[in-house]
Short mmCIF file of C-alpha atoms in Angstrom, two decimals:
data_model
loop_
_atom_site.label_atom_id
_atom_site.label_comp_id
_atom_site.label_asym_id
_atom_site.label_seq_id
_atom_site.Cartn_x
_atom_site.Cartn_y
_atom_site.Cartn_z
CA UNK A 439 96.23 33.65 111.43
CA UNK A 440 93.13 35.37 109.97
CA UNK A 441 90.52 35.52 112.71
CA UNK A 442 87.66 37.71 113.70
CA UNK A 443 88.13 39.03 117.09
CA UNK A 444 84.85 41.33 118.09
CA UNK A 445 83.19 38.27 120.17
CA UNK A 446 82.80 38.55 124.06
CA UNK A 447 81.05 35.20 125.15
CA UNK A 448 82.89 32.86 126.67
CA UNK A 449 83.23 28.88 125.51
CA UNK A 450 80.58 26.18 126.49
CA UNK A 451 79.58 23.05 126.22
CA UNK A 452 76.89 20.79 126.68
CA UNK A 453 78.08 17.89 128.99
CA UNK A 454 76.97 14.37 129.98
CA UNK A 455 79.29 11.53 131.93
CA UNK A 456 78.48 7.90 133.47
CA UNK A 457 76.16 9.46 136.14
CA UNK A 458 73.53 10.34 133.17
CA UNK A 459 73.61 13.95 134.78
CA UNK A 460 73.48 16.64 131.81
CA UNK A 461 74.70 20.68 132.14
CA UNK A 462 76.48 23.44 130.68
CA UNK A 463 80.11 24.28 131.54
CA UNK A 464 83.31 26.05 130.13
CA UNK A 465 84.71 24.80 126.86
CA UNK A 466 87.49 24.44 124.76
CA UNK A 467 88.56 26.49 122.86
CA UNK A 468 88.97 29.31 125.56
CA UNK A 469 87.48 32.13 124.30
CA UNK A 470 91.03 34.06 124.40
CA UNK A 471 92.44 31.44 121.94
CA UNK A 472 89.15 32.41 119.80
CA UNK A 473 89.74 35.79 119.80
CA UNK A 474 93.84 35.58 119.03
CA UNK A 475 92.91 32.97 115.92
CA UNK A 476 95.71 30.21 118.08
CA UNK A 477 95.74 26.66 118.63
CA UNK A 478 94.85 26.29 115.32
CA UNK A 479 96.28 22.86 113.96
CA UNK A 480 97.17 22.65 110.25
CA UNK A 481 94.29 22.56 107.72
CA UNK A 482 92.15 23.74 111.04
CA UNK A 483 89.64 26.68 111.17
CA UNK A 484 87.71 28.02 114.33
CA UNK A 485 84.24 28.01 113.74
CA UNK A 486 81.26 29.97 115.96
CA UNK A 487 78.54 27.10 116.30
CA UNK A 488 75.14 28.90 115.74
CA UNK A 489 72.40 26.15 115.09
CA UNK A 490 72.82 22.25 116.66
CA UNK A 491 69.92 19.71 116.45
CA UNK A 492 69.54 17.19 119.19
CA UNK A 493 70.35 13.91 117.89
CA UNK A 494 68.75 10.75 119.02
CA UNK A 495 71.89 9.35 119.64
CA UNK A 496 72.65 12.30 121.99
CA UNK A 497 69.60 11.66 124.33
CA UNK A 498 70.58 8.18 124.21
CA UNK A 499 74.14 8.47 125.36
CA UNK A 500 72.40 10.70 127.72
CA UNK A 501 70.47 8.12 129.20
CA UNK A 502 71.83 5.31 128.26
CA UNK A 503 75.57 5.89 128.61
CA UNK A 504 75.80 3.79 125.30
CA UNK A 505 75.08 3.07 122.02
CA UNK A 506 76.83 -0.39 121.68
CA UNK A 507 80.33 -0.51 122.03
CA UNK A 508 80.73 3.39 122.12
CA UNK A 509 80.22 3.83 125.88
CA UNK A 510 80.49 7.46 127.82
CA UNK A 511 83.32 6.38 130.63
CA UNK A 512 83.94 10.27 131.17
CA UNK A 513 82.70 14.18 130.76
CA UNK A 514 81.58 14.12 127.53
CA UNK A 515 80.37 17.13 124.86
CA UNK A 516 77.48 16.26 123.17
CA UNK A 517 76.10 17.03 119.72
CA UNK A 518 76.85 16.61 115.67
CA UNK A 519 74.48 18.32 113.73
CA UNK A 520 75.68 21.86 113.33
CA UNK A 521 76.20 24.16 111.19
CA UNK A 522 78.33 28.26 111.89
CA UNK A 523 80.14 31.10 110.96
CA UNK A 524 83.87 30.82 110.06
CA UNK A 525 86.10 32.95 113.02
CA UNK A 526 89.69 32.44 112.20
CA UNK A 527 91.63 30.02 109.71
CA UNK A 528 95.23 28.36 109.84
CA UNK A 529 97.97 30.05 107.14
CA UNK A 530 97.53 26.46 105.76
CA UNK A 531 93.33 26.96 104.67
CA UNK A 532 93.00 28.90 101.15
CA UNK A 533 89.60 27.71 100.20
CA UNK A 534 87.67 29.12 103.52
CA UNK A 535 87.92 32.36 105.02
CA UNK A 536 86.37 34.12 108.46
CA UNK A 537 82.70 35.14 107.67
CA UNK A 538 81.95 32.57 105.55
CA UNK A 539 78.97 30.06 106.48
CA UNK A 540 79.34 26.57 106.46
CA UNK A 541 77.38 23.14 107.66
CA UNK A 542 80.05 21.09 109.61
CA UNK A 543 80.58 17.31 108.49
CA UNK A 544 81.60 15.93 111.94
CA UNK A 545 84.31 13.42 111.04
CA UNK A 546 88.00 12.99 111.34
CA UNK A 547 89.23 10.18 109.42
CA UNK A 548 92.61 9.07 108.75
CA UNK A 549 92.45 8.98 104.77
CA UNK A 550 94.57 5.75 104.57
CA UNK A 551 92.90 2.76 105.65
CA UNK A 552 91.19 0.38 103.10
CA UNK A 553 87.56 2.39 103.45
CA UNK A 554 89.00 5.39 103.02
CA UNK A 555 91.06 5.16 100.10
CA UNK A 556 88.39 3.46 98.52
CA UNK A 557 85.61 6.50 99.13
CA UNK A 558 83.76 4.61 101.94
CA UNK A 559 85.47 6.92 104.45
CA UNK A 560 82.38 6.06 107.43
CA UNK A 561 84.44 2.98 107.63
CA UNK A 562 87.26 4.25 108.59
CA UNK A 563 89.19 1.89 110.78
CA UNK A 564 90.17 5.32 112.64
CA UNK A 565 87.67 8.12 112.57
CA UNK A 566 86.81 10.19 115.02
CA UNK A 567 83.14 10.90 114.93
CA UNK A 568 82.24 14.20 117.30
CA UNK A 569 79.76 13.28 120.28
CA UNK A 570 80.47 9.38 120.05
CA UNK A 571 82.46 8.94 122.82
CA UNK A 572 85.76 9.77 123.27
CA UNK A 573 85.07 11.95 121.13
CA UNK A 574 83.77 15.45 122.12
CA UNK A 575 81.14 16.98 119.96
CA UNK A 576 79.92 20.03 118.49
CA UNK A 577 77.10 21.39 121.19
CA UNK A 578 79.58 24.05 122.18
CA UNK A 579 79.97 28.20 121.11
CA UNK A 580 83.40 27.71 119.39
CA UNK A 581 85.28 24.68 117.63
CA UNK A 582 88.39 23.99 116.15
CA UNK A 583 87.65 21.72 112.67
CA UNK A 584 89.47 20.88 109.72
CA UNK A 585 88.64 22.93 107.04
CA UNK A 586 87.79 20.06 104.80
CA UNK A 587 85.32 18.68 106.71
CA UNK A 588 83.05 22.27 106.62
CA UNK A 589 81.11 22.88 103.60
CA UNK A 590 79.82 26.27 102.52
CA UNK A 591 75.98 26.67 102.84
CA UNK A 592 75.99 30.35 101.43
CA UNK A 593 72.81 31.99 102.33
CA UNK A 594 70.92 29.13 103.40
CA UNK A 595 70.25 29.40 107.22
CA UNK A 596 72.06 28.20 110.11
CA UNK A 597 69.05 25.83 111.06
CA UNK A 598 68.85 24.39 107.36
CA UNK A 599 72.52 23.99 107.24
CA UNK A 600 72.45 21.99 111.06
CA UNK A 601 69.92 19.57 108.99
CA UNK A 602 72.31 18.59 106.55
CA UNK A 603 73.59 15.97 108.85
CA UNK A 604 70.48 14.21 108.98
CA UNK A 605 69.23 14.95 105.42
CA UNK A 606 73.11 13.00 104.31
CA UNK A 607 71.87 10.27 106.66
CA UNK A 608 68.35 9.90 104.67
CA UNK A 609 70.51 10.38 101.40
CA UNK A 610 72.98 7.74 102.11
CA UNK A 611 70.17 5.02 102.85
CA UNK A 612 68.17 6.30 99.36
CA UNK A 613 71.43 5.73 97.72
CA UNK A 614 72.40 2.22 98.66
CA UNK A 615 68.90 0.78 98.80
CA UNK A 616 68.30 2.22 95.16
CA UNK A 617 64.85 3.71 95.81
CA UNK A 618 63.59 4.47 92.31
CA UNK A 619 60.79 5.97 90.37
CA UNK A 620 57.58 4.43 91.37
CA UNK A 621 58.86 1.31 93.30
CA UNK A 622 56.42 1.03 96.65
CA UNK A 623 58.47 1.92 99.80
CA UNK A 624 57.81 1.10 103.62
CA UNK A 625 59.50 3.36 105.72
CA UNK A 626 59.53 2.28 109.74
CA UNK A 627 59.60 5.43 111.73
CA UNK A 628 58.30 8.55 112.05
CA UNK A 629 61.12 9.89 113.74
CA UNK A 630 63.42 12.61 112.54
CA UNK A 631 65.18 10.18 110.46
CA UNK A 632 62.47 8.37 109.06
CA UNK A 633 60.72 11.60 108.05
CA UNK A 634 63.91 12.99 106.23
CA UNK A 635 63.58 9.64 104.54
CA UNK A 636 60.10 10.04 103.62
CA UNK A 637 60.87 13.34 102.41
CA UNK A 638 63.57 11.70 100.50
CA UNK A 639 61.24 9.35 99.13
CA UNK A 640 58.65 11.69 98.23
CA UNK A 641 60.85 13.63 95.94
CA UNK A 642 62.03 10.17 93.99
CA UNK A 643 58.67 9.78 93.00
CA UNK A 644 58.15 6.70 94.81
CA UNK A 645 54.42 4.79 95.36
CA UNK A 646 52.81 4.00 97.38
CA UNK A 647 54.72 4.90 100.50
CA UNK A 648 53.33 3.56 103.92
CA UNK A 649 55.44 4.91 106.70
CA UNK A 650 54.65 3.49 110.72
CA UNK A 651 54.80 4.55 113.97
CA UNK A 652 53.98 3.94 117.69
CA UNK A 653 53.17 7.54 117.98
CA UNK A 654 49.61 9.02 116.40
CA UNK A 655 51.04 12.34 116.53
CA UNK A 656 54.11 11.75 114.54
CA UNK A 657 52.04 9.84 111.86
CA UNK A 658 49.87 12.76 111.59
CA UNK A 659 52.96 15.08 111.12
CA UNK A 660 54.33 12.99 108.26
CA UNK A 661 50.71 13.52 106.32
CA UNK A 662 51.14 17.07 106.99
CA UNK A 663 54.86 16.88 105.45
CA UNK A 664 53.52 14.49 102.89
CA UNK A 665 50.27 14.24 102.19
CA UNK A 666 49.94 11.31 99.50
CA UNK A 667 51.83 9.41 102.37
CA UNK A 668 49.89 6.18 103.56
CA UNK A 669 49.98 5.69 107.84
CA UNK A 670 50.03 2.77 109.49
CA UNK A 671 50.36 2.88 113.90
CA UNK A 672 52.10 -0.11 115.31
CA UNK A 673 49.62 -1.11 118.05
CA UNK A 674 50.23 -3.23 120.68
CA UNK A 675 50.21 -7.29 120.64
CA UNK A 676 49.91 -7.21 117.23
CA UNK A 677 52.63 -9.90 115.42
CA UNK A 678 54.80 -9.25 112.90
CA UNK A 679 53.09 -11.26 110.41
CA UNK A 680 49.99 -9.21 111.25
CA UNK A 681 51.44 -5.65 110.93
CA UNK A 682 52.64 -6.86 107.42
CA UNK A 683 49.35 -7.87 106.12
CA UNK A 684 47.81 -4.74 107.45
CA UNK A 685 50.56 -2.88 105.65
CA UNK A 686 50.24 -4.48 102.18
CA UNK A 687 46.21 -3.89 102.40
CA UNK A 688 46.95 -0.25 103.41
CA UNK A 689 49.52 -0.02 100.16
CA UNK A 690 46.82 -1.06 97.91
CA UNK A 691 47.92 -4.61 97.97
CA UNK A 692 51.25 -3.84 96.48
CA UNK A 693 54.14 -5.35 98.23
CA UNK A 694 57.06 -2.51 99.27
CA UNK A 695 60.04 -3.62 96.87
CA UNK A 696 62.27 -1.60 99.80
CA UNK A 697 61.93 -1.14 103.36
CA UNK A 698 63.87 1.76 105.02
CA UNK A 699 63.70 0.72 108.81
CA UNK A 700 64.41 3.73 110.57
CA UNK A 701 64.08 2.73 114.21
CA UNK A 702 66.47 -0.36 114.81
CA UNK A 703 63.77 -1.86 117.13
CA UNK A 704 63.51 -5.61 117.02
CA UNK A 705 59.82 -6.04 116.00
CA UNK A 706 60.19 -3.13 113.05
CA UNK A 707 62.79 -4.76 111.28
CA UNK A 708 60.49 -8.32 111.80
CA UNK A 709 57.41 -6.71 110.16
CA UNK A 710 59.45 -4.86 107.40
CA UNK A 711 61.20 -8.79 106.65
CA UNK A 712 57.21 -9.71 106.34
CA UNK A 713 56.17 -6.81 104.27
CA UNK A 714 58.54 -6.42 101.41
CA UNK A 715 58.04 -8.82 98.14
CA UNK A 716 60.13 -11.95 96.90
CA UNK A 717 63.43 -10.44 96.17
CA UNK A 718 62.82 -7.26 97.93
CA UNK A 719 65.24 -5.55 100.37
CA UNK A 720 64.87 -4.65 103.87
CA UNK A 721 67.44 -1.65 104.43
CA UNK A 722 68.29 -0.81 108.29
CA UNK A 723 69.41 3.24 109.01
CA UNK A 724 68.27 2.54 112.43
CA UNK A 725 70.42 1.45 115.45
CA UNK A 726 69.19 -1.25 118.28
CA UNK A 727 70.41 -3.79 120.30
CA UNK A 728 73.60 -5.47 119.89
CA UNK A 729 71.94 -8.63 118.99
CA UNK A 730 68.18 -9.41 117.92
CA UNK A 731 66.14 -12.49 116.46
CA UNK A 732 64.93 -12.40 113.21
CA UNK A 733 62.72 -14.37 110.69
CA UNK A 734 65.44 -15.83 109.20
CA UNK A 735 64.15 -18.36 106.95
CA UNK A 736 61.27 -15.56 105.51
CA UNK A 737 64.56 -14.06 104.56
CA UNK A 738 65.88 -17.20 102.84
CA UNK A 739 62.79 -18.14 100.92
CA UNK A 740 61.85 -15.14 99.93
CA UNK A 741 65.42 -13.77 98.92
CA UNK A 742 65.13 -10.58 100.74
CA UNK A 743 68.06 -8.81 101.14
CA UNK A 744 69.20 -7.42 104.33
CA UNK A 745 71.41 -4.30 104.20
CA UNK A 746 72.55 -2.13 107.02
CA UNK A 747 73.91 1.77 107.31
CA UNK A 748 76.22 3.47 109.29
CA UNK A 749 76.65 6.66 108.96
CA UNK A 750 76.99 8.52 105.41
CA UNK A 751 79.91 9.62 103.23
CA UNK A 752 79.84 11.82 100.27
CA UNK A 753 76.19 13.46 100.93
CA UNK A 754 76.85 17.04 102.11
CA UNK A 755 77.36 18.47 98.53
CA UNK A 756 74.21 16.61 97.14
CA UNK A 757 72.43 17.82 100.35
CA UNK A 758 72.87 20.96 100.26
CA UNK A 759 71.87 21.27 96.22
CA UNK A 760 69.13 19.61 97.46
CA UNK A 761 67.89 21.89 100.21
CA UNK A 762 69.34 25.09 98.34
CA UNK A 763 66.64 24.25 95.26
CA UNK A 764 64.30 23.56 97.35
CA UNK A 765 63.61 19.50 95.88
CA UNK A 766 63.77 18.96 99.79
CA UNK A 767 62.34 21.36 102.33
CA UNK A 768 63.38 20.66 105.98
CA UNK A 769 62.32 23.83 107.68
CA UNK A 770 58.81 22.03 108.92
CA UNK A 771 61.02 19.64 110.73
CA UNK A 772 62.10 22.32 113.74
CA UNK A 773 59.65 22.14 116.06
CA UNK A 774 61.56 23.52 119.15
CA UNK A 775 64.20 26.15 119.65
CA UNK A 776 66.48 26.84 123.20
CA UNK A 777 69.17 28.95 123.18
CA UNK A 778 72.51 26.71 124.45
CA UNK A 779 72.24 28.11 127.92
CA UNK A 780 68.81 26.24 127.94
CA UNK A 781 70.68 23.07 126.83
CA UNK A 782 69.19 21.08 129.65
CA UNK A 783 65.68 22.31 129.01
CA UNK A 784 66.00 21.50 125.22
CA UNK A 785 67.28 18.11 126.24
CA UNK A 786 64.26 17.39 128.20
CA UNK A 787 61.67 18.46 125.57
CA UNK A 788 63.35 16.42 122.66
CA UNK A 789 63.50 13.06 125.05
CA UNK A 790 59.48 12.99 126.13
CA UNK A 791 56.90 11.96 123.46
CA UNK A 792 54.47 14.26 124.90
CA UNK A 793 55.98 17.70 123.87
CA UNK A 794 55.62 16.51 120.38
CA UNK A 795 59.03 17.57 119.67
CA UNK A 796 59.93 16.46 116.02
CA UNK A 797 63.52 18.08 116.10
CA UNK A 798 65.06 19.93 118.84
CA UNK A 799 67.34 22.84 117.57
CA UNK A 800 70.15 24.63 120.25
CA UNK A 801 71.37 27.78 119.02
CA UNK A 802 73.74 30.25 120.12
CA UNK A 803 73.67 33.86 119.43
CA UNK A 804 77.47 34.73 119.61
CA UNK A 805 78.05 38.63 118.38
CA UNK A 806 79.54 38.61 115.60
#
């Protein structure tokens, strides 16, 4: 097998389990197995992690021990956003080779189910998505992946190519909610995800574009990101019905045609069902609870339509023309670097408000 073989750290990983307790241990692959290019599966290459952004989903597993029906029920490796160097490569891989940089998609899907064969492969009745449980994910040194499932970033950096994963999260929501040219958007959140969408946004050329958030800070990041952006904080007590009026005001008096709800939070999606105009949509990236109330019959007479994401499929060439021309610039979003032996730290800065942590990144200097 065609490896590289001058690295000298050991494997880690970044573990959580049923407890909630969080730390750093020994991985697979062993670092021996690295160096000799084996256990390599066909179609499978060995890549170095270098650059991993902490995931909301990965503090809430964390702390939570769930996200719906994916519970943690044993050690389990966080992480999914990364992006590394190539090591070694099965006989069976022609079209990557060791050296080369690449942005790691972090599915495994089975390529003949119904979803799958029809392009929609996040449906798959039998993926295996790394860091949703029992899965393990990618906030380790080394990892075995198939080759089709890492895409070549060239020179773009380790930290940019890590940001693909959320970037094909924003890009799968702009696709199936049709943003166009000029249609007034609401975006809910002022989270990673929701600023990646209002990034997204920006570039379409729509307006207005309100975006909301508990958080003061984060609101004042987004104007900084995007300064024609309109802000709206979600205060306390204040109804549904209310937040929408103060949002339509705020847009100029122009109804959002689309909502992009990044936060899955009961109340959110309530206000974005108020906001949007007759026939509008209301378009949910964000998870929540298993089961939430809604103003159903705003939804009826109104003919809003009510979409929902999961995941993305398709987005990591698109994304990374995207970053690579610079259309969309995600460098700003970084706020907060830890190398992976400061997991824990890094962990604890991107799950309290008050660090002002946009996104976390956890990156790992292997020699090579």
């Amino acid at each position: 097998m065609s490896t590289t073989t001058t690295i000298s750290k050991s494997n880690v990983g970044v573990y959580t389990n049923p407890a909630h307790d969080l730390w750093i241990a020994e991985s697979k692959p062993t670092l021996e197995d690295v160096k000799k290019g084996e256990g390599l599966k066909d179609g499978e290459v060995t890549i170095a992690i270098k650059s991993t952004g902490i995931c909301g989903s990965d503090v809430h597993f964390w702390h939570a021990g769930r996200i719906g029906p994916m519970i943690v029920k044993d050690t389990h490796i966080l992480g999914h956003e990364s992006a590394g160097v190539i090591l070694a490569v099965h006989p069976s891989v022609h079209t990557l080779k060791p050296g080369d940089r690449v942005a790691i998609e972090p599915n495994i899907i089975c390529g003949q189910c119904e979803p799958c064969l029809t392009g929609r492969y996040n449906g798959c009745e039998k993926v295996e998505f790394l860091s949703t449980p029992p899965f393990h994910g990618l906030l380790r040194r080394y990892v075995n992946h198939p080759a089709v499932w890492c895409h070549k970033i060239g020179n773009m950096s380790y930290e940019n190519g890590s940001m693909l994963e959320p970037l094909s999260v924003a890009l799968a929501g702009m696709e199936r909610s049709g943003v166009k040219l000029g249609d007034p958007v609401l975006i809910c959140g002022a989270g990673p995800i929701g600023l990646v969408t209002l990034l997204c946004c920006n570039a379409a050329g729509a307006e207005p574009m309100v975006i909301t958030d508990i958080d003061e800070g984060r609101l004042k990041f987004a104007k900084e990101l995007v300064p024609r952006a309109r802000l709206y904080k979600v205060e306390r007590g204040v109804t549904p019905e209310q937040a929408a009026e103060d949002i339509i005001k705020l847009g100029g008096g122009v109804k959002p045609s689309v909502a992009l709800e990044c936060t899955g939070v009961e109340s959110s999606i309530a206000s974005a069902i108020w906001s949007v105009k007759f026939g509008g949509k209301v378009f949910v990236i964000g998870v929540g609870k298993s089961e939430m109330s809604m103003p159903f019959m705003r939804l009826s007479t109104q003919e809003i339509d009510l979409q929902f994401q999961y995941r993305y499929s398709n987005t990591w060439p698109r994304a990374i023309r995207l970053v690579e021309s610079g259309v969309i610039d995600l460098k700003r979003l970084v706020t907060h670097r830890f190398d992976i032996e400061d997991a824990v730290k890094a962990f604890g800065t991107a799950a309290d408000p008050k660090t002002g942590a946009i996104k976390v990144q956890i990156q790992s200097e292997v020699d090579i």
